[in-house]
Coordinates of C-alpha atoms in Angstrom, one line a residue:
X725 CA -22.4 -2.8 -46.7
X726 CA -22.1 0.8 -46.9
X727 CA -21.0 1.6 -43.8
X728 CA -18.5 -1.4 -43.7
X729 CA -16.6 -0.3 -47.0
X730 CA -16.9 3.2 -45.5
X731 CA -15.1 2.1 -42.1
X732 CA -12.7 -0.4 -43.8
X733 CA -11.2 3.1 -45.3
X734 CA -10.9 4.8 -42.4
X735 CA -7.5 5.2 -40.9
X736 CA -8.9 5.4 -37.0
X737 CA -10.3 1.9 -37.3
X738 CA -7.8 -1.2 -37.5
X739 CA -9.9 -3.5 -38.7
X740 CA -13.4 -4.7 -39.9
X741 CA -15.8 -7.7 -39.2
X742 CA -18.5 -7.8 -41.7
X743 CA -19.4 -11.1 -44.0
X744 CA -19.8 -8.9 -47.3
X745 CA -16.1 -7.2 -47.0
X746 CA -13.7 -9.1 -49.2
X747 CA -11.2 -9.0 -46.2
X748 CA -13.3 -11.3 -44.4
X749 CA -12.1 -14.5 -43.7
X750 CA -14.9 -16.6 -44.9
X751 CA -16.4 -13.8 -47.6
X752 CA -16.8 -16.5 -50.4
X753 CA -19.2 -19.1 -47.5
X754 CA -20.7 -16.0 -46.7
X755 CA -21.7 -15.0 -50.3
X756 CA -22.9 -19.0 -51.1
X757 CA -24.9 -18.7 -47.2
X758 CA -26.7 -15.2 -47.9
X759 CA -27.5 -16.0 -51.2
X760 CA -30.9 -14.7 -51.8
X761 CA -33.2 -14.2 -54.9
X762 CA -33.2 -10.6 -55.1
X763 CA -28.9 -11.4 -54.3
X764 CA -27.1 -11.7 -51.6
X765 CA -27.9 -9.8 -47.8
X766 CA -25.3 -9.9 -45.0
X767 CA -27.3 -8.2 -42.8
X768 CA -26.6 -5.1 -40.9
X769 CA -24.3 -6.1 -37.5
X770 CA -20.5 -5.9 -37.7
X771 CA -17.9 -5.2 -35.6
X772 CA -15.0 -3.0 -35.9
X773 CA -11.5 -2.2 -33.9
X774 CA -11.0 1.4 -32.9
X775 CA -7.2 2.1 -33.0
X776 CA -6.2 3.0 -28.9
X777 CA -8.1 0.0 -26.8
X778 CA -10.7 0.8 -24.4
X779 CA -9.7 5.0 -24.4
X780 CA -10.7 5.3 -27.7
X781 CA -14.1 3.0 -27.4
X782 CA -15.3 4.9 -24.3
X783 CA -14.4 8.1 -26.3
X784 CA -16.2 7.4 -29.6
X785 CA -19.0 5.6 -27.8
X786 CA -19.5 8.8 -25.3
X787 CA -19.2 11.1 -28.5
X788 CA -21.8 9.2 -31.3
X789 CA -25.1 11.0 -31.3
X790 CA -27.2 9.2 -33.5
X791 CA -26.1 5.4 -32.9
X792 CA -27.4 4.4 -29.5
X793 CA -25.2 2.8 -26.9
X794 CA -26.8 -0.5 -25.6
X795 CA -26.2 -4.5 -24.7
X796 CA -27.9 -5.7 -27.5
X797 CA -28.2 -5.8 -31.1
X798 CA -31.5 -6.1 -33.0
X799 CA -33.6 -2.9 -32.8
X800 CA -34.8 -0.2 -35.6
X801 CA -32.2 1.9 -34.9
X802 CA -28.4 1.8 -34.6
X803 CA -26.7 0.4 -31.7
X804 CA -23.4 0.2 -30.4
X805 CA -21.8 -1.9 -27.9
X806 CA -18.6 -1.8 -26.4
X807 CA -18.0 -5.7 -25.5
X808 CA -14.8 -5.3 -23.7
X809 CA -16.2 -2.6 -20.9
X810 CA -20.0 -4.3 -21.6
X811 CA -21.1 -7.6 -22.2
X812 CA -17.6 -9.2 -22.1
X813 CA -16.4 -7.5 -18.9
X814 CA -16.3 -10.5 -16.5
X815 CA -14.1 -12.2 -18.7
X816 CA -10.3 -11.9 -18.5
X817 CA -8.4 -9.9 -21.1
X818 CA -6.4 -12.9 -22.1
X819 CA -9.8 -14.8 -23.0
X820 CA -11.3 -12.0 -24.2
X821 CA -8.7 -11.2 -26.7
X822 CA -8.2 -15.0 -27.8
X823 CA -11.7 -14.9 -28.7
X824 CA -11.4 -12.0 -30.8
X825 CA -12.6 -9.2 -28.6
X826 CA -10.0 -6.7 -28.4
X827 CA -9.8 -3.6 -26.6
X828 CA -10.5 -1.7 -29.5
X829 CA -13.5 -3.4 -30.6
X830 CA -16.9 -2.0 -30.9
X831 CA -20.1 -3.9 -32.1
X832 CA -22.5 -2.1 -34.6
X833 CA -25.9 -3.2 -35.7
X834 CA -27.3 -0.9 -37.9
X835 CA -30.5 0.2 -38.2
X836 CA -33.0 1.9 -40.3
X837 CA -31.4 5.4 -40.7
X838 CA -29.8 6.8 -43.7
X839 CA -26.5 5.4 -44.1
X840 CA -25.1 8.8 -44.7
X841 CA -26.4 9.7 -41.3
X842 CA -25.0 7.0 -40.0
X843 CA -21.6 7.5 -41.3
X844 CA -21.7 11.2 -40.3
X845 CA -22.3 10.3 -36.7
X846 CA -19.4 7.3 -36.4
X847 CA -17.2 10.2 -38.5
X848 CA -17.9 12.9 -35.4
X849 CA -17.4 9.8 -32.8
X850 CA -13.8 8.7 -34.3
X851 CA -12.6 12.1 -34.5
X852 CA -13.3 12.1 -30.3
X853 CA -11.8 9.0 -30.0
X854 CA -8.8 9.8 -31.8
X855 CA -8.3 13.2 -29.5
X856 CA -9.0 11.0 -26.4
X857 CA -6.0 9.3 -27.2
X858 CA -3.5 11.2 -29.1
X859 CA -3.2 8.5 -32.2
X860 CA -1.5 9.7 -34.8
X861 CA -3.6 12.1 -36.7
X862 CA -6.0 10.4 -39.0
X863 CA -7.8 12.3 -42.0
X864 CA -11.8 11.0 -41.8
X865 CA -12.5 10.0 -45.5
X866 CA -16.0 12.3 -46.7
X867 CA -18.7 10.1 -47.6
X868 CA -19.0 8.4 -50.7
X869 CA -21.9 8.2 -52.9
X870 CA -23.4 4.9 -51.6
X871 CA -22.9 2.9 -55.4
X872 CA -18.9 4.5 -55.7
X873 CA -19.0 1.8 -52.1
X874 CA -20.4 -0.6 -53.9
X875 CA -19.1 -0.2 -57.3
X876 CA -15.3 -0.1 -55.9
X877 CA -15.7 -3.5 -54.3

């Protein structure tokens, strides 16, 4: 949830897929779906669209450190995929992108490291992305205290 509300703020990333973001599409399903006792878990995969299409994806993915880069989500630590250029890439850009998968967009599944870790390695990977491509310069937000996230949701 964290790291979500953290990239939903950033000005390098165009969008945001992740059930427990009140910009998603179906947030109130999701909240009834992942009800839980203990509250509500939307698990730890989202997705999220890099402003500047494939330059800036094979950029940030070449640049994050922590985050490993792999086909697959579902592992103890963080992993990013790059579906256009990876698990997507035999299907043609006009399919691709009316399924949702733009250029842009990169696939995170978060694992068990500290979220501020996390958030400092995708912070170091969009500021290479963003000087792969010459976007308009973007200001990375610092990291806020985990409940300021939560609390300003």
């Amino acid at each position: 949830q964290v790291i979500a509300q953290w990239l939903e703020s950033n000005p390098a990333v165009a969008r945001v897929n992740y059930p427990g973001l009140e910009s998603f599409p179906q947030a109130a399903l999701a909240r009834r779906a992942h009800a839980t006792a203990s509250g509500t878990f939307h698990g730890g995969v989202l997705s999220f669209e890099l402003l500047g299409g494939v330059p800036a994806a094979i950029a940030f993915l070449n640049a994050v450190r922590l985050c490993t880069l792999a086909e697959h989500v579902g592992s103890i630590e963080s992993i990013v995929t790059h579906p256009a250029t990876m698990t997507h890439a035999d299907v043609p850009a006009e399919q691709r992108r009316a399924a949702g998968i733009s250029d842009g967009l990169v696939r995170l599944s978060v694992g068990l490291e500290d979220p501020a870790d996390v958030i400092a390695d995708l912070t170091q990977a969009l500021a290479a992305a963003h000087a792969a491509v010459n976007t308009p310069a973007v200001e990375t937000k610092p990291l806020a205290a985990p409940a300021q996230l939560v609390a300003a949701k």
